[in-house]
Short mmCIF file of C-alpha atoms in Angstrom, two decimals:
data_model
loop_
_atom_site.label_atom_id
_atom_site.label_comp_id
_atom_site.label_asym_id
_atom_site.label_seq_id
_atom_site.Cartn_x
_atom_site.Cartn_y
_atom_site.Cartn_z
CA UNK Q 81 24.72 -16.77 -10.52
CA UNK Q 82 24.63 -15.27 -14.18
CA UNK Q 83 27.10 -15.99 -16.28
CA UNK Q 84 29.69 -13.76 -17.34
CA UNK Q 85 31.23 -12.93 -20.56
CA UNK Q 86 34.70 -14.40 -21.80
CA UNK Q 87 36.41 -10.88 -21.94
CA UNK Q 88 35.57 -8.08 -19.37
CA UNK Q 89 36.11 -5.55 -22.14
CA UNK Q 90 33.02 -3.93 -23.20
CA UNK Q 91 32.45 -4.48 -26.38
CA UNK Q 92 32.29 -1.49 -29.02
CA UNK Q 93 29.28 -2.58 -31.26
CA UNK Q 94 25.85 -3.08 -29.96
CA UNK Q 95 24.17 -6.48 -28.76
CA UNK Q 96 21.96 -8.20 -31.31
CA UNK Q 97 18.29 -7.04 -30.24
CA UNK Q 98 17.50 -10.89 -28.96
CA UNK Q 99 20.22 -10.81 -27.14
CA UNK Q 100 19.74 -7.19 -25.75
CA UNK Q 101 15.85 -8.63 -24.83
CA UNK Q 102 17.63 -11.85 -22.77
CA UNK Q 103 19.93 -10.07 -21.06
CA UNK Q 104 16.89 -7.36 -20.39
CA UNK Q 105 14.93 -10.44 -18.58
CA UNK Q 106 18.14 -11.75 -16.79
CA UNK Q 107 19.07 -8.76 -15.28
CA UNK Q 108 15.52 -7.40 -13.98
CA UNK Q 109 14.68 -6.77 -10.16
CA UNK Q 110 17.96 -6.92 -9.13
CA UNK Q 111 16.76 -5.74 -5.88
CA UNK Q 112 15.37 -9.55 -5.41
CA UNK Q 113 19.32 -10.28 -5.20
CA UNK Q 114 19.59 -8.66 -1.77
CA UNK Q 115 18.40 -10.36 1.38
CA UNK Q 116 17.64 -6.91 3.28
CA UNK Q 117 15.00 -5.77 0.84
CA UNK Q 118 13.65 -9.12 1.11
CA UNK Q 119 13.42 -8.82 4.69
CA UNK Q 120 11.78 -4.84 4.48
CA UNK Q 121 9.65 -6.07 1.36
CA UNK Q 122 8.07 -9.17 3.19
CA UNK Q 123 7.77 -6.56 6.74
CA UNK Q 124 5.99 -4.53 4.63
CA UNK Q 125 3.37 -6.37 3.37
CA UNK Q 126 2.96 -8.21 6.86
CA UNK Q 127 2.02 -4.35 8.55
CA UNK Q 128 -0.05 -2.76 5.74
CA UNK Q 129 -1.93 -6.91 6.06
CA UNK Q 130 -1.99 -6.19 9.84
CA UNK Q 131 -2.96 -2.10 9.56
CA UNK Q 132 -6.37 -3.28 6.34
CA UNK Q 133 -7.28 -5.98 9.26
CA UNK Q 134 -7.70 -3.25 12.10
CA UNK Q 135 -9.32 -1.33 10.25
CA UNK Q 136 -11.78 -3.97 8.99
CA UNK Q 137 -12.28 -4.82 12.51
CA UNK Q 138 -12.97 -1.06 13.85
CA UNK Q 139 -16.21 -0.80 11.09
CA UNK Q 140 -16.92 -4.10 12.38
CA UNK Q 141 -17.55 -2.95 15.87
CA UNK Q 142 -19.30 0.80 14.96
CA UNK Q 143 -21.52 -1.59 12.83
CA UNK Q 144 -22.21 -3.60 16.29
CA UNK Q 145 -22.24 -0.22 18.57
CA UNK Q 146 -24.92 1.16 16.13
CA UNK Q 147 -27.02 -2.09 15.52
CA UNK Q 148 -27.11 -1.99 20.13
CA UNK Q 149 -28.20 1.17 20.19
CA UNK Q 150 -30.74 1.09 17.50
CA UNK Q 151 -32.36 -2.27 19.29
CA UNK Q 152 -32.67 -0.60 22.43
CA UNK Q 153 -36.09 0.45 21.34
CA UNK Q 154 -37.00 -3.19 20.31
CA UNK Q 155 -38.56 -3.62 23.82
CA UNK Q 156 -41.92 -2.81 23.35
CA UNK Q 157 -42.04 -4.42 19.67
CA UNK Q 158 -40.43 -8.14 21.26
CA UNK Q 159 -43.26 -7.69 24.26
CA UNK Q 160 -46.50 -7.85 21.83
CA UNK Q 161 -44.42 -10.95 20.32
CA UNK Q 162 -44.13 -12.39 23.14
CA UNK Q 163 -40.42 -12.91 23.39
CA UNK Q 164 -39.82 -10.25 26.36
CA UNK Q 165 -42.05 -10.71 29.44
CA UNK Q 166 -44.01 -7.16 29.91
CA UNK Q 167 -42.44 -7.35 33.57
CA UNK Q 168 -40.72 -3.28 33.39
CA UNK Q 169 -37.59 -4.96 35.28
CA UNK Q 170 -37.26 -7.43 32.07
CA UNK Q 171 -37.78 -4.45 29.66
CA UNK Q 172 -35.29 -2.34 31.55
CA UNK Q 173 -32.83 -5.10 31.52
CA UNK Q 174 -32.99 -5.29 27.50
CA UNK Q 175 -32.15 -1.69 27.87
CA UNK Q 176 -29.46 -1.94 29.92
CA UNK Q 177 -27.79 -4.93 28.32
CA UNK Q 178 -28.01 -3.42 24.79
CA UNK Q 179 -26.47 -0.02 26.36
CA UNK Q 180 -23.39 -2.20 27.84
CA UNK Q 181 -23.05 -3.73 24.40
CA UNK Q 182 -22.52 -0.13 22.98
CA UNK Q 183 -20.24 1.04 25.74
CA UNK Q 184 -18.35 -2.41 25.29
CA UNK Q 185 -17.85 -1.60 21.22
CA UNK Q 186 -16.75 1.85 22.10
CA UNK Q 187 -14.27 0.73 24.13
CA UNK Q 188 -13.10 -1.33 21.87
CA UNK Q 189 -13.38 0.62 18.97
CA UNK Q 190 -11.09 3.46 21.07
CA UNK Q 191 -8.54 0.69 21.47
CA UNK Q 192 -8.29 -0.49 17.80
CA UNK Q 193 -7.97 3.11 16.94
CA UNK Q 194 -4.78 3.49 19.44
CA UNK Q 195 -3.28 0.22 17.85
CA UNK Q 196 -4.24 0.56 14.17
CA UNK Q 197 -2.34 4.16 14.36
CA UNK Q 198 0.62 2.51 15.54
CA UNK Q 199 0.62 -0.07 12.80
CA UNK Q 200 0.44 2.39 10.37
CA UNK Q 201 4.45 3.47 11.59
CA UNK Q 202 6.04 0.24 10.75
CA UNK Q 203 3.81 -0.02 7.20
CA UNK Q 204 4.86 3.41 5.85
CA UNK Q 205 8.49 3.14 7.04
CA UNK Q 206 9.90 -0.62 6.13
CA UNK Q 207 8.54 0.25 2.92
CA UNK Q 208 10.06 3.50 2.49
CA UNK Q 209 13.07 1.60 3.45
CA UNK Q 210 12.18 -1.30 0.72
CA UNK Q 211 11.82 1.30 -2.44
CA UNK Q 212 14.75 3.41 -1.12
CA UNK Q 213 16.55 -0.17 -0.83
CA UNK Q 214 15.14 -1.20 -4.97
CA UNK Q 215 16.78 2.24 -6.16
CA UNK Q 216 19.74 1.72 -4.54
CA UNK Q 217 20.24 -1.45 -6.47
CA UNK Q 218 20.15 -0.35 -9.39
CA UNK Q 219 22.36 2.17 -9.29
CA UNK Q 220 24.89 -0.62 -7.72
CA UNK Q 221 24.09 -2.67 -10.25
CA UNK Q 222 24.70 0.41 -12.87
CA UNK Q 223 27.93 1.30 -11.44
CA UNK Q 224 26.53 4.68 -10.45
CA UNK Q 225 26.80 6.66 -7.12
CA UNK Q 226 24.41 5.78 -4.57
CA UNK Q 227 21.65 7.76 -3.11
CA UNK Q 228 22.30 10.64 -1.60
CA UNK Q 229 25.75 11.05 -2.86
CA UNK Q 230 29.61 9.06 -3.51
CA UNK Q 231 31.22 8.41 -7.06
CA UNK Q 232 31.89 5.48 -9.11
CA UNK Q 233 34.39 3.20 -7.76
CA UNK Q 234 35.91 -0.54 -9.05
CA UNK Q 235 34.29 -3.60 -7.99
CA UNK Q 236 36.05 -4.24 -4.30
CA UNK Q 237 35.30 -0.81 -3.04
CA UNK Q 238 32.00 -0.51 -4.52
CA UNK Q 239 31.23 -3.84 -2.52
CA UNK Q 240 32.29 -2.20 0.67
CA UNK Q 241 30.22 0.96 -0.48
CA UNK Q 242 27.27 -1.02 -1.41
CA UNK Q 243 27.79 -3.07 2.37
CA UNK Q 244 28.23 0.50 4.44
CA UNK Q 245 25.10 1.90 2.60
CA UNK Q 246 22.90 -0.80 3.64
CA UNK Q 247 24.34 -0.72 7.21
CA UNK Q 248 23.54 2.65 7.49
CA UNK Q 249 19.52 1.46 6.10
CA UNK Q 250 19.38 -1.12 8.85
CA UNK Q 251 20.51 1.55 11.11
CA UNK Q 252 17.73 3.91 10.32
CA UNK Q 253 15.31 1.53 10.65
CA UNK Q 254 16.43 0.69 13.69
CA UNK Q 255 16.62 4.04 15.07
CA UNK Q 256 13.15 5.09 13.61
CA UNK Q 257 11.31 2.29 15.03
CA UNK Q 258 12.60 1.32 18.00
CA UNK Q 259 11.83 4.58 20.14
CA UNK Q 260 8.30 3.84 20.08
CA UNK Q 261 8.23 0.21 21.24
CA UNK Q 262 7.14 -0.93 17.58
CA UNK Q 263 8.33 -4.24 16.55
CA UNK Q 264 10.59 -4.52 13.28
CA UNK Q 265 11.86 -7.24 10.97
CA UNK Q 266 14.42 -9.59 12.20
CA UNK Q 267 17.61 -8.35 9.91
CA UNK Q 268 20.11 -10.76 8.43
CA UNK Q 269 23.85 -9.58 8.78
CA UNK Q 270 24.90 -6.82 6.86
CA UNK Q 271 28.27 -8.96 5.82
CA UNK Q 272 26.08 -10.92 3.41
CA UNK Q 273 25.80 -7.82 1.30
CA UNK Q 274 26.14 -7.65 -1.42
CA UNK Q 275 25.34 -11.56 -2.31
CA UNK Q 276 26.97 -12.93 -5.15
CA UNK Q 277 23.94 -12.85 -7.49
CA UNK Q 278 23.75 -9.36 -6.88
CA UNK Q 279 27.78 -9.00 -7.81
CA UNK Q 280 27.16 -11.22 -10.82
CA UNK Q 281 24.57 -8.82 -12.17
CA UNK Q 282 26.88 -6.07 -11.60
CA UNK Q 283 29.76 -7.65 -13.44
CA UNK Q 284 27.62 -8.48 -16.15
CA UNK Q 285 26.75 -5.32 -16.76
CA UNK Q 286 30.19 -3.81 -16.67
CA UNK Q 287 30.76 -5.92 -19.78
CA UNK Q 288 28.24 -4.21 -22.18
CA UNK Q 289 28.60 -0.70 -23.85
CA UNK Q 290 26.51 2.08 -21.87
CA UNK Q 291 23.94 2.17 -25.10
CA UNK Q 292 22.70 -1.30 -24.09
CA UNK Q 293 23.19 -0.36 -20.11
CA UNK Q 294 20.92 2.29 -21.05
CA UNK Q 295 18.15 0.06 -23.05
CA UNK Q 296 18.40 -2.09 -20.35
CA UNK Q 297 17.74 -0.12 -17.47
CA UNK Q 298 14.83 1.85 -19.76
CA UNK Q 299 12.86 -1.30 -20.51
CA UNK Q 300 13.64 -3.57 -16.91
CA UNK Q 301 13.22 -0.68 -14.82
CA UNK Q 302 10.94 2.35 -16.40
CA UNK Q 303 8.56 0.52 -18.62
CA UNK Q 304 8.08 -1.66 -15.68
CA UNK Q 305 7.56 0.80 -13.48
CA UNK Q 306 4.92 2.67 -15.84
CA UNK Q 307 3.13 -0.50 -16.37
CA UNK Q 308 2.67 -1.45 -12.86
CA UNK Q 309 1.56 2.54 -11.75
CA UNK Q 310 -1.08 2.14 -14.67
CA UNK Q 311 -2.33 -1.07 -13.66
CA UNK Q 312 -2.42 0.27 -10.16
CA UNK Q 313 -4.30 3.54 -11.29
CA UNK Q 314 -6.84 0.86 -13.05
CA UNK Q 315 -7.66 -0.97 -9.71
CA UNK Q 316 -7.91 1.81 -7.70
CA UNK Q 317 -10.49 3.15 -10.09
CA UNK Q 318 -12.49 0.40 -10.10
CA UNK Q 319 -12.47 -0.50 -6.20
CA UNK Q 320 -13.38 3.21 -5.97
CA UNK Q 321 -16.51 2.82 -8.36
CA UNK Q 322 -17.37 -0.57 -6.73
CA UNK Q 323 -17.39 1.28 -2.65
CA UNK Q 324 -19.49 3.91 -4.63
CA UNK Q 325 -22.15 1.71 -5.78
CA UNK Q 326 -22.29 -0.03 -2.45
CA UNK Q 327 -22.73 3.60 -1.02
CA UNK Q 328 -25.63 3.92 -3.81
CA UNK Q 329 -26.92 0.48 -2.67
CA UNK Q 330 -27.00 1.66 1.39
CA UNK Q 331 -28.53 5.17 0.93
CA UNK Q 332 -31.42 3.62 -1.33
CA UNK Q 333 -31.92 0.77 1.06
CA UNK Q 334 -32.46 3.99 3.57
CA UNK Q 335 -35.08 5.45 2.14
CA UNK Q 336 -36.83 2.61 0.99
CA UNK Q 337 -36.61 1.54 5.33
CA UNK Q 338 -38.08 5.30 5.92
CA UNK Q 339 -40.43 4.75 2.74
CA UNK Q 340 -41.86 1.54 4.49
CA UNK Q 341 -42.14 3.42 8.31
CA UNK Q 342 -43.70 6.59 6.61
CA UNK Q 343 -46.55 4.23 4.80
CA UNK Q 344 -47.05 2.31 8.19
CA UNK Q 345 -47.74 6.10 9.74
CA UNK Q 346 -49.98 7.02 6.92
CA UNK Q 347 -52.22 3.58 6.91
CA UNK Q 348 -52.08 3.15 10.73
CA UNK Q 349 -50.56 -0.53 10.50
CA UNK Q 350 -50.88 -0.93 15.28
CA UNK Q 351 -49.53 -4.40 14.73
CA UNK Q 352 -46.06 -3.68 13.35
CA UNK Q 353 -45.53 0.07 14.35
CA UNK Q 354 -44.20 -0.79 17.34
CA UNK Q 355 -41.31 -2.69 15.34
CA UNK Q 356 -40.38 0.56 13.53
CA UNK Q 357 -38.94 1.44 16.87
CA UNK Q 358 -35.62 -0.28 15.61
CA UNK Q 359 -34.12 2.80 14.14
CA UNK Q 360 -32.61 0.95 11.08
CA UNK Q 361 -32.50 3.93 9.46
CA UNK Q 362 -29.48 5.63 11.28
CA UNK Q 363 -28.16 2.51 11.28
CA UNK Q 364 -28.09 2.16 7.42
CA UNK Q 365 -26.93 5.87 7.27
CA UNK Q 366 -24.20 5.29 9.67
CA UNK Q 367 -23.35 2.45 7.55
CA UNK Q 368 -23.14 4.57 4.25
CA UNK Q 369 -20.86 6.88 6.34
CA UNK Q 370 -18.49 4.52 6.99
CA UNK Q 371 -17.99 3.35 3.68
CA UNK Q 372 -16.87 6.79 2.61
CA UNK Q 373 -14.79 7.08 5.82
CA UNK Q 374 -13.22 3.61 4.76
CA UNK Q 375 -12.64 4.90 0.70
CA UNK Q 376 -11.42 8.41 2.33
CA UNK Q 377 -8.98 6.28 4.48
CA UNK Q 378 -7.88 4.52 1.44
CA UNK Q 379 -7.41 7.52 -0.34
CA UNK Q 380 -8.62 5.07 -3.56
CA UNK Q 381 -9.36 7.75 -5.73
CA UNK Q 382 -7.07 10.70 -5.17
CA UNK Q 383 -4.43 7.56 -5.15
CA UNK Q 384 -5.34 6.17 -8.58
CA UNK Q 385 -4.86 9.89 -9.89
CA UNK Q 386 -1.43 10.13 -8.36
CA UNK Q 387 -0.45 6.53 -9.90
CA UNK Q 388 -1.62 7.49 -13.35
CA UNK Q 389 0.16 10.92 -12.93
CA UNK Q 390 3.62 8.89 -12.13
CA UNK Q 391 2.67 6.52 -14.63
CA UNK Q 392 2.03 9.53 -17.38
CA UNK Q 393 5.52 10.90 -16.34
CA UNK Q 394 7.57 7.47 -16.42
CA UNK Q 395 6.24 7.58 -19.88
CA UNK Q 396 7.58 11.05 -20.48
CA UNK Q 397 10.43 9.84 -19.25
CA UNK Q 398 11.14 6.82 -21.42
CA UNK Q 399 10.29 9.16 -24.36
CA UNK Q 400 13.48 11.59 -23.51
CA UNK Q 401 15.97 8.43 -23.46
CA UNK Q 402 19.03 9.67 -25.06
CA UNK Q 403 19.96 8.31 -28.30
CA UNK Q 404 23.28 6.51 -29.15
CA UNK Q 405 25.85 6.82 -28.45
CA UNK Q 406 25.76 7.63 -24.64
CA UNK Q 407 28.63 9.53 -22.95
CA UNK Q 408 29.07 8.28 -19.55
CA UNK Q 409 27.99 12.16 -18.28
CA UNK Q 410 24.39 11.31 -19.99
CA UNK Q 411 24.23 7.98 -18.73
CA UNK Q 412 24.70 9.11 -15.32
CA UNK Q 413 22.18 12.17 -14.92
CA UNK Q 414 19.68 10.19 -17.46
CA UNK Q 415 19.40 7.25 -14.74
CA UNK Q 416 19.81 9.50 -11.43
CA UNK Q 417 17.06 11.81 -12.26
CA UNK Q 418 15.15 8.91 -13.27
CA UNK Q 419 15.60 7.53 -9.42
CA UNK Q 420 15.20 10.38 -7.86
CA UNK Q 421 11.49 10.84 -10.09
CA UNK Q 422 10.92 7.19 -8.55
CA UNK Q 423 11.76 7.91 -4.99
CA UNK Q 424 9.91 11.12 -5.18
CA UNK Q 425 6.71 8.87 -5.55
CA UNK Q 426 7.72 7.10 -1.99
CA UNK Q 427 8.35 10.71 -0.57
CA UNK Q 428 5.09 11.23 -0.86
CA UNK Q 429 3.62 8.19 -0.21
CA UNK Q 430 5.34 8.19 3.14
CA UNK Q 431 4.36 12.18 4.06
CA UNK Q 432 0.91 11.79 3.08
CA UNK Q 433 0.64 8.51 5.60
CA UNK Q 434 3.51 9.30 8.23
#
């Protein structure tokens, strides 16, 4: 629990900047404090795990399905080798079992595509319900109304505010997920909301003028928030330029496989012609199309541009900070149009994916 200061007056000059810049660190991610965005946080990051993994595992088996298919013609080529007996039932039987191998990865491929569509509910939800949940906290924390609506009240009946809101979370998540048979997070109890560290946060902040709320909040909350959108923006960029090169890599691995076949044609090599059979070649193209299905399922690129945009405005946003001194009025709008610019991101996060 933080400590709290000998008099719960405000005070009417201005923290030293050191200690401003200690009380900054002490009071950041106060959405850590609560249990429930724990529980939606860790949910989170167990279904988008869970949705990457399908979806690793469908290109897996089109990989498999195509490599079948394309041996299928391998018959003739593994006869001069000596591996397949020139009997036409043995041939035929290569046939059929590479067939059932593709008929087998379709099948399965059909069923990872039901499941990995499901998966994608729970994801885009419990974290819609996690960043809805981080807002909310800081606007506890802030003694400031929380989302969508209610006023200021003292510390007992903001607790029961604060306890009601998250109830009414827990039931939407609840209600959203259940219908469809999904599993959800095991909830704790709404009575352990809010927990003390959470409280402590908020009574240490009732004891500072609204200036150093207001630094506070501007450095813990929206430089952090710009600095993690940028750094996403980076990554996203560079996994995008990495799945392009690979794409490079397959296409010219394509034509140098077509290169090869179209110089056997040309010098009339009988030996190994009848290995050219194996269609690599639509299976190397096939491969090259499902790296750009994978990085237009990521959405890596379009995504980076959307994290630099919200990082851009964060940093617009930090810029129009008002000045001291603060009247409450200001403090309020300043900090609840800031949220609402942060949820906004989740909005869309959630509509483009839901």
């Amino acid at each position: 629990m933080l400590p709290a200061l000998p008099s719960p007056v405000p005070p009417a000059f201005p923290l030293p900047p050191a200690e401003l810049a200690a009380l900054t660190d002490e009071l950041s991610c106060p959405e850590t404090k609560s249990p429930h965005f724990k529980v939606f946080d860790a949910a989170a990051q167990q279904a988008q795990k869970q949705w990457r993994a399908l979806f690793r595992w469908s290109v897996f088996f089109l990989l498999v399905v195509s490599l079948c298919s394309a041996a299928t013609g391998l018959g003739p080529w593994l006869v001069t080798q000596n591996v397949l007996s020139a009997d036409p039932r043995v041939i035929r039987l290569f046939d059929a079992i590479g067939v059932a191998l593709t008929m087998l990865g379709v099948a399965l491929e059909v069923g990872l595509q039901v499941y990995w569509r499901r998966r994608l509910t729970p994801w885009v939800l419990t974290r819609q319900h996690a960043e809805t949940l981080r807002s909310a906290a800081w606007l506890y924390v802030l003694d400031l109304p929380l989302p969508p609506g209610g006023q200021p009240v003292p510390a007992a009946p903001a607790d029961a505010a604060w306890q009601q809101w998250v109830a009414n979370l827990v039931a939407a998540e609840q209600r959203q997920l259940n219908p469809g048979g999904r599993p959800q997070p095991t909830l704790p109890a709404v009575e352990v909301e809010p927990t003390p560290e959470l409280r402590a946060q908020r009574n240490r902040l009732r004891q500072v003028g609204l200036d150093d709320k207001l630094g506070v909040y501007c450095v813990a909350r929206l430089d952090s928030q710009r600095t993690y959108f940028e750094k996403r923006a980076e990554q996203l960029r560079r996994k995008a330029q990495f799945w392009r090169y690979v794409s490079y890599g397959i296409l010219l691995a394509a034509f140098g496989w077509n290169s090869l076949r179209l110089l056997a044609i040309v010098e009339n090599w009988p030996t190994v012609m009848s290995f050219f059979n194996f269609n690599l070649f639509l299976v190397i193209i096939g491969s090259a199309g499902l790296v750009k299905a994978f990085v237009e399922t990521e959405g890596l690129e379009p995504l980076a541009a959307r994290y630099q945009h919200m990082s851009a405005a964060l940093a617009a946003r930090r810029r129009q900070c008002p000045l001291a001194p603060v009247t409450s009025d200001v403090f309020q709008f300043f900090i609840t149009e800031s949220e609402r610019l942060l949820r906004e991101e989740t909005t869309t996060w959630s509509s483009r994916h839901g």
